[in-house]
Amino acid sequence: MIRKAFVMQLHPGQESEYQKRHNPIWPELEETLKSHGVSNYSIFLHKETLQLFAYAEIEDEAKWQAIAQTEVCQSWWSYMSNIMDANPDNSPESTELNEIFHLD
């Protein structure tokens, strides 16, 4: 497994809405993530900065990148773009984090 971590930015006052939209996540999005080799996916909120920290384990970088081309992912991005920082294509603005330490 490849461990991925990245940060995104939530808009002020959108904490409850972000959590609501993820509970539950769309079943078709969950299936797409799993069918593209994603597991152990978590997102955490830093309450003071509204920064979102995401962690996922993936099978393959190409499969991970292919998720962005799916209709359900693009619909999800559109749905989420009004409550978090987003790129012109509605994908979340994100910064990938490099792993510095890992303990099994």
CSV table of N, CA and C in Angstrom, one decimal:
chain,number,residue,atom,x,y,z
A,1,MET,N,0.8,-1.2,0.0
A,1,MET,CA,0.0,0.0,0.0
A,1,MET,C,0.9,1.3,0.0
A,2,ILE,N,0.4,2.3,-0.7
A,2,ILE,CA,1.0,3.6,-0.7
A,2,ILE,C,0.2,4.5,0.3
A,3,ARG,N,0.9,5.2,1.2
A,3,ARG,CA,0.2,6.1,2.1
A,3,ARG,C,0.2,7.5,1.5
A,4,LYS,N,-1.0,8.1,1.4
A,4,LYS,CA,-1.1,9.4,0.9
A,4,LYS,C,-1.6,10.3,2.0
A,5,ALA,N,-1.1,11.5,2.1
A,5,ALA,CA,-1.6,12.5,3.0
A,5,ALA,C,-1.6,13.9,2.3
A,6,PHE,N,-2.7,14.7,2.5
A,6,PHE,CA,-2.7,16.0,1.9
A,6,PHE,C,-3.6,16.9,2.8
A,7,VAL,N,-3.5,18.2,2.6
A,7,VAL,CA,-4.3,19.1,3.3
A,7,VAL,C,-5.2,19.9,2.4
A,8,MET,N,-6.3,20.3,2.9
A,8,MET,CA,-7.3,21.2,2.1
A,8,MET,C,-7.8,22.2,3.1
A,9,GLN,N,-8.5,23.2,2.6
A,9,GLN,CA,-9.0,24.3,3.4
A,9,GLN,C,-10.5,24.5,3.4
A,10,LEU,N,-11.1,24.4,4.5
A,10,LEU,CA,-12.5,24.6,4.7
A,10,LEU,C,-12.9,26.1,4.8
A,11,HIS,N,-14.0,26.5,4.3
A,11,HIS,CA,-14.4,27.9,4.5
A,11,HIS,C,-15.0,28.1,5.9
A,12,PRO,N,-14.8,29.3,6.5
A,12,PRO,CA,-15.3,29.6,7.8
A,12,PRO,C,-16.8,29.3,7.9
A,13,GLY,N,-17.2,28.7,9.0
A,13,GLY,CA,-18.6,28.5,9.3
A,13,GLY,C,-19.2,27.2,8.6
A,14,GLN,N,-18.3,26.5,7.9
A,14,GLN,CA,-18.8,25.3,7.1
A,14,GLN,C,-18.5,24.0,7.8
A,15,GLU,N,-18.0,24.0,9.0
A,15,GLU,CA,-17.6,22.8,9.7
A,15,GLU,C,-18.8,21.7,9.7
A,16,SER,N,-19.9,22.2,10.2
A,16,SER,CA,-21.1,21.2,10.3
A,16,SER,C,-21.5,20.8,9.0
A,17,GLU,N,-21.6,21.6,8.0
A,17,GLU,CA,-22.0,21.3,6.7
A,17,GLU,C,-21.0,20.2,6.0
A,18,TYR,N,-19.8,20.5,6.2
A,18,TYR,CA,-18.8,19.5,5.7
A,18,TYR,C,-19.0,18.1,6.3
A,19,GLN,N,-19.1,18.1,7.6
A,19,GLN,CA,-19.3,16.8,8.3
A,19,GLN,C,-20.7,16.2,7.8
A,20,LYS,N,-21.7,17.0,7.7
A,20,LYS,CA,-23.0,16.5,7.2
A,20,LYS,C,-22.9,15.8,5.9
A,21,ARG,N,-22.2,16.5,5.0
A,21,ARG,CA,-22.1,16.0,3.6
A,21,ARG,C,-21.3,14.7,3.5
A,22,HIS,N,-20.5,14.4,4.5
A,22,HIS,CA,-19.7,13.1,4.5
A,22,HIS,C,-20.4,12.0,5.3
A,23,ASN,N,-21.4,12.3,6.0
A,23,ASN,CA,-22.1,11.3,6.8
A,23,ASN,C,-23.6,11.1,6.5
A,24,PRO,N,-23.9,10.2,5.6
A,24,PRO,CA,-22.9,9.3,4.9
A,24,PRO,C,-22.4,9.9,3.6
A,25,ILE,N,-21.3,9.4,3.2
A,25,ILE,CA,-20.8,9.8,1.9
A,25,ILE,C,-21.6,9.1,0.8
A,26,TRP,N,-21.7,9.7,-0.4
A,26,TRP,CA,-22.5,9.0,-1.4
A,26,TRP,C,-22.0,7.6,-1.6
A,27,PRO,N,-23.0,6.6,-1.7
A,27,PRO,CA,-22.6,5.2,-1.9
A,27,PRO,C,-21.8,5.0,-3.2
A,28,GLU,N,-22.2,5.7,-4.2
A,28,GLU,CA,-21.5,5.5,-5.5
A,28,GLU,C,-20.1,6.1,-5.5
A,29,LEU,N,-19.8,7.1,-4.7
A,29,LEU,CA,-18.5,7.7,-4.5
A,29,LEU,C,-17.6,6.7,-3.7
A,30,GLU,N,-18.2,6.1,-2.6
A,30,GLU,CA,-17.5,5.1,-1.8
A,30,GLU,C,-17.1,4.0,-2.7
A,31,GLU,N,-18.0,3.5,-3.5
A,31,GLU,CA,-17.7,2.3,-4.4
A,31,GLU,C,-16.6,2.7,-5.4
A,32,THR,N,-16.6,3.9,-5.9
A,32,THR,CA,-15.6,4.3,-6.8
A,32,THR,C,-14.2,4.4,-6.2
A,33,LEU,N,-14.2,4.9,-5.0
A,33,LEU,CA,-12.9,4.9,-4.2
A,33,LEU,C,-12.4,3.5,-4.0
A,34,LYS,N,-13.3,2.7,-3.5
A,34,LYS,CA,-12.8,1.3,-3.2
A,34,LYS,C,-12.4,0.5,-4.5
A,35,SER,N,-13.2,0.7,-5.6
A,35,SER,CA,-12.9,0.0,-6.8
A,35,SER,C,-11.6,0.5,-7.5
A,36,HIS,N,-11.1,1.7,-7.0
A,36,HIS,CA,-9.9,2.3,-7.5
A,36,HIS,C,-8.7,2.1,-6.5
A,37,GLY,N,-8.9,1.2,-5.6
A,37,GLY,CA,-7.9,0.8,-4.7
A,37,GLY,C,-7.6,1.6,-3.5
A,38,VAL,N,-8.6,2.4,-3.1
A,38,VAL,CA,-8.5,3.3,-1.9
A,38,VAL,C,-9.0,2.6,-0.7
A,39,SER,N,-8.3,2.6,0.4
A,39,SER,CA,-8.8,2.1,1.7
A,39,SER,C,-8.2,2.9,2.8
A,40,ASN,N,-8.8,2.7,4.0
A,40,ASN,CA,-8.3,3.4,5.2
A,40,ASN,C,-8.2,4.9,5.0
A,41,TYR,N,-9.3,5.5,4.5
A,41,TYR,CA,-9.4,6.9,4.1
A,41,TYR,C,-10.0,7.7,5.3
A,42,SER,N,-9.3,8.7,5.8
A,42,SER,CA,-9.8,9.5,6.9
A,42,SER,C,-9.5,11.0,6.6
A,43,ILE,N,-10.4,11.8,7.1
A,43,ILE,CA,-10.2,13.3,7.0
A,43,ILE,C,-10.4,13.9,8.4
A,44,PHE,N,-9.5,14.7,8.8
A,44,PHE,CA,-9.5,15.3,10.1
A,44,PHE,C,-9.6,16.8,10.0
A,45,LEU,N,-10.3,17.5,10.9
A,45,LEU,CA,-10.4,18.9,10.9
A,45,LEU,C,-9.6,19.6,12.0
A,46,HIS,N,-8.8,20.6,11.7
A,46,HIS,CA,-8.1,21.4,12.7
A,46,HIS,C,-9.0,22.6,13.0
A,47,LYS,N,-9.7,22.6,14.1
A,47,LYS,CA,-10.7,23.5,14.4
A,47,LYS,C,-10.3,25.0,14.4
A,48,GLU,N,-9.1,25.3,14.7
A,48,GLU,CA,-8.7,26.7,14.8
A,48,GLU,C,-8.4,27.3,13.4
A,49,THR,N,-7.7,26.4,12.5
A,49,THR,CA,-7.3,26.9,11.2
A,49,THR,C,-8.3,26.5,10.1
A,50,LEU,N,-9.2,25.6,10.4
A,50,LEU,CA,-10.2,25.0,9.4
A,50,LEU,C,-9.4,24.2,8.3
A,51,GLN,N,-8.2,23.8,8.6
A,51,GLN,CA,-7.5,23.0,7.7
A,51,GLN,C,-8.0,21.6,7.8
A,52,LEU,N,-8.2,20.9,6.7
A,52,LEU,CA,-8.5,19.5,6.6
A,52,LEU,C,-7.3,18.7,6.3
A,53,PHE,N,-7.1,17.7,7.1
A,53,PHE,CA,-5.9,16.8,6.9
A,53,PHE,C,-6.5,15.4,6.4
A,54,ALA,N,-6.2,15.0,5.3
A,54,ALA,CA,-6.7,13.7,4.7
A,54,ALA,C,-5.6,12.7,4.6
A,55,TYR,N,-5.9,11.5,4.9
A,55,TYR,CA,-5.0,10.3,4.8
A,55,TYR,C,-5.7,9.2,4.2
A,56,ALA,N,-5.1,8.6,3.2
A,56,ALA,CA,-5.6,7.4,2.5
A,56,ALA,C,-4.5,6.4,2.2
A,57,GLU,N,-4.9,5.2,2.1
A,57,GLU,CA,-4.0,4.2,1.6
A,57,GLU,C,-4.5,3.8,0.2
A,58,ILE,N,-3.6,3.7,-0.7
A,58,ILE,CA,-3.9,3.4,-2.1
A,58,ILE,C,-3.1,2.3,-2.6
A,59,GLU,N,-3.6,1.6,-3.6
A,59,GLU,CA,-2.9,0.5,-4.3
A,59,GLU,C,-1.9,1.0,-5.3
A,60,ASP,N,-2.3,2.1,-6.0
A,60,ASP,CA,-1.6,2.5,-7.2
A,60,ASP,C,-1.8,3.9,-7.5
A,61,GLU,N,-0.8,4.7,-7.9
A,61,GLU,CA,-0.9,6.1,-8.2
A,61,GLU,C,-1.8,6.3,-9.4
A,62,ALA,N,-1.7,5.5,-10.4
A,62,ALA,CA,-2.5,5.7,-11.6
A,62,ALA,C,-4.0,5.5,-11.3
A,63,LYS,N,-4.3,4.5,-10.5
A,63,LYS,CA,-5.7,4.3,-10.1
A,63,LYS,C,-6.2,5.5,-9.3
A,64,TRP,N,-5.4,6.0,-8.4
A,64,TRP,CA,-5.7,7.2,-7.6
A,64,TRP,C,-6.0,8.4,-8.5
A,65,GLN,N,-5.2,8.6,-9.5
A,65,GLN,CA,-5.3,9.8,-10.4
A,65,GLN,C,-6.6,9.6,-11.2
A,66,ALA,N,-6.9,8.3,-11.6
A,66,ALA,CA,-8.1,8.1,-12.5
A,66,ALA,C,-9.4,8.4,-11.8
A,67,ILE,N,-9.4,8.4,-10.5
A,67,ILE,CA,-10.7,8.8,-9.8
A,67,ILE,C,-11.2,10.2,-10.2
A,68,ALA,N,-10.3,11.1,-10.4
A,68,ALA,CA,-10.6,12.4,-10.8
A,68,ALA,C,-11.4,12.5,-12.1
A,69,GLN,N,-11.2,11.5,-13.0
A,69,GLN,CA,-11.9,11.5,-14.3
A,69,GLN,C,-13.3,10.9,-14.2
A,70,THR,N,-13.7,10.3,-13.1
A,70,THR,CA,-15.0,9.7,-13.0
A,70,THR,C,-16.1,10.8,-12.8
A,71,GLU,N,-17.3,10.5,-13.3
A,71,GLU,CA,-18.4,11.4,-13.2
A,71,GLU,C,-18.8,11.6,-11.8
A,72,VAL,N,-18.8,10.6,-10.9
A,72,VAL,CA,-19.2,10.8,-9.6
A,72,VAL,C,-18.2,11.7,-8.8
A,73,CYS,N,-16.9,11.6,-9.1
A,73,CYS,CA,-15.9,12.4,-8.4
A,73,CYS,C,-16.1,13.9,-8.9
A,74,GLN,N,-16.3,14.1,-10.1
A,74,GLN,CA,-16.5,15.5,-10.6
A,74,GLN,C,-17.8,16.1,-10.0
A,75,SER,N,-18.9,15.3,-9.9
A,75,SER,CA,-20.1,15.7,-9.3
A,75,SER,C,-19.9,16.1,-7.8
A,76,TRP,N,-19.1,15.2,-7.1
A,76,TRP,CA,-18.8,15.5,-5.7
A,76,TRP,C,-18.0,16.8,-5.5
A,77,TRP,N,-17.0,17.0,-6.4
A,77,TRP,CA,-16.2,18.2,-6.3
A,77,TRP,C,-17.1,19.4,-6.5
A,78,SER,N,-18.1,19.3,-7.5
A,78,SER,CA,-19.0,20.5,-7.7
A,78,SER,C,-19.8,20.7,-6.4
A,79,TYR,N,-20.3,19.6,-5.8
A,79,TYR,CA,-21.1,19.7,-4.6
A,79,TYR,C,-20.4,20.3,-3.5
A,80,MET,N,-19.1,20.1,-3.4
A,80,MET,CA,-18.3,20.5,-2.2
A,80,MET,C,-17.6,21.9,-2.5
A,81,SER,N,-17.6,22.4,-3.7
A,81,SER,CA,-16.8,23.5,-4.0
A,81,SER,C,-17.2,24.8,-3.4
A,82,ASN,N,-18.5,24.9,-2.9
A,82,ASN,CA,-18.9,26.1,-2.3
A,82,ASN,C,-18.6,26.2,-0.8
A,83,ILE,N,-18.0,25.1,-0.2
A,83,ILE,CA,-17.7,25.2,1.2
A,83,ILE,C,-16.2,25.0,1.5
A,84,MET,N,-15.4,24.9,0.5
A,84,MET,CA,-14.0,24.8,0.7
A,84,MET,C,-13.2,25.4,-0.5
A,85,ASP,N,-12.0,25.7,-0.3
A,85,ASP,CA,-11.2,26.2,-1.4
A,85,ASP,C,-11.1,25.2,-2.5
A,86,ALA,N,-11.4,25.7,-3.7
A,86,ALA,CA,-11.4,24.8,-4.9
A,86,ALA,C,-10.7,25.5,-6.1
A,87,ASN,N,-10.3,24.6,-7.0
A,87,ASN,CA,-9.6,25.0,-8.2
A,87,ASN,C,-10.7,25.4,-9.2
A,88,PRO,N,-10.4,26.0,-10.4
A,88,PRO,CA,-11.4,26.3,-11.4
A,88,PRO,C,-12.2,25.1,-11.9
A,89,ASP,N,-11.6,23.9,-11.8
A,89,ASP,CA,-12.4,22.7,-12.3
A,89,ASP,C,-13.2,22.1,-11.1
A,90,ASN,N,-13.3,22.8,-10.0
A,90,ASN,CA,-14.0,22.4,-8.8
A,90,ASN,C,-13.3,21.4,-7.9
A,91,SER,N,-12.1,20.9,-8.4
A,91,SER,CA,-11.3,20.0,-7.5
A,91,SER,C,-10.9,20.8,-6.3
A,92,PRO,N,-10.8,20.1,-5.2
A,92,PRO,CA,-10.3,20.8,-4.0
A,92,PRO,C,-8.9,21.3,-4.1
A,93,GLU,N,-8.6,22.5,-3.7
A,93,GLU,CA,-7.2,22.9,-3.6
A,93,GLU,C,-6.6,22.1,-2.5
A,94,SER,N,-5.5,21.4,-2.9
A,94,SER,CA,-4.9,20.5,-1.9
A,94,SER,C,-3.4,20.6,-2.0
A,95,THR,N,-2.7,20.3,-0.9
A,95,THR,CA,-1.3,20.3,-0.9
A,95,THR,C,-0.9,18.9,-0.4
A,96,GLU,N,-0.1,18.1,-1.2
A,96,GLU,CA,0.3,16.8,-0.8
A,96,GLU,C,1.4,16.9,0.2
A,97,LEU,N,1.4,16.1,1.2
A,97,LEU,CA,2.4,16.0,2.3
A,97,LEU,C,3.3,14.9,2.1
A,98,ASN,N,4.6,15.1,2.3
A,98,ASN,CA,5.6,14.1,2.2
A,98,ASN,C,5.7,13.4,3.5
A,99,GLU,N,5.8,12.0,3.5
A,99,GLU,CA,5.9,11.3,4.7
A,99,GLU,C,7.4,11.4,5.2
A,100,ILE,N,7.5,11.7,6.5
A,100,ILE,CA,8.8,11.9,7.1
A,100,ILE,C,9.1,10.8,8.1
A,101,PHE,N,8.0,10.2,8.7
A,101,PHE,CA,8.2,9.2,9.7
A,101,PHE,C,7.0,8.2,9.6
A,102,HIS,N,7.2,7.0,9.8
A,102,HIS,CA,6.2,6.0,9.9
A,102,HIS,C,6.6,4.9,10.9
A,103,LEU,N,5.6,4.4,11.7
A,103,LEU,CA,5.9,3.4,12.7
A,103,LEU,C,4.8,2.3,12.5
A,104,ASP,N,5.1,1.1,12.2
A,104,ASP,CA,4.2,0.0,12.1
A,104,ASP,C,4.0,-0.6,13.5
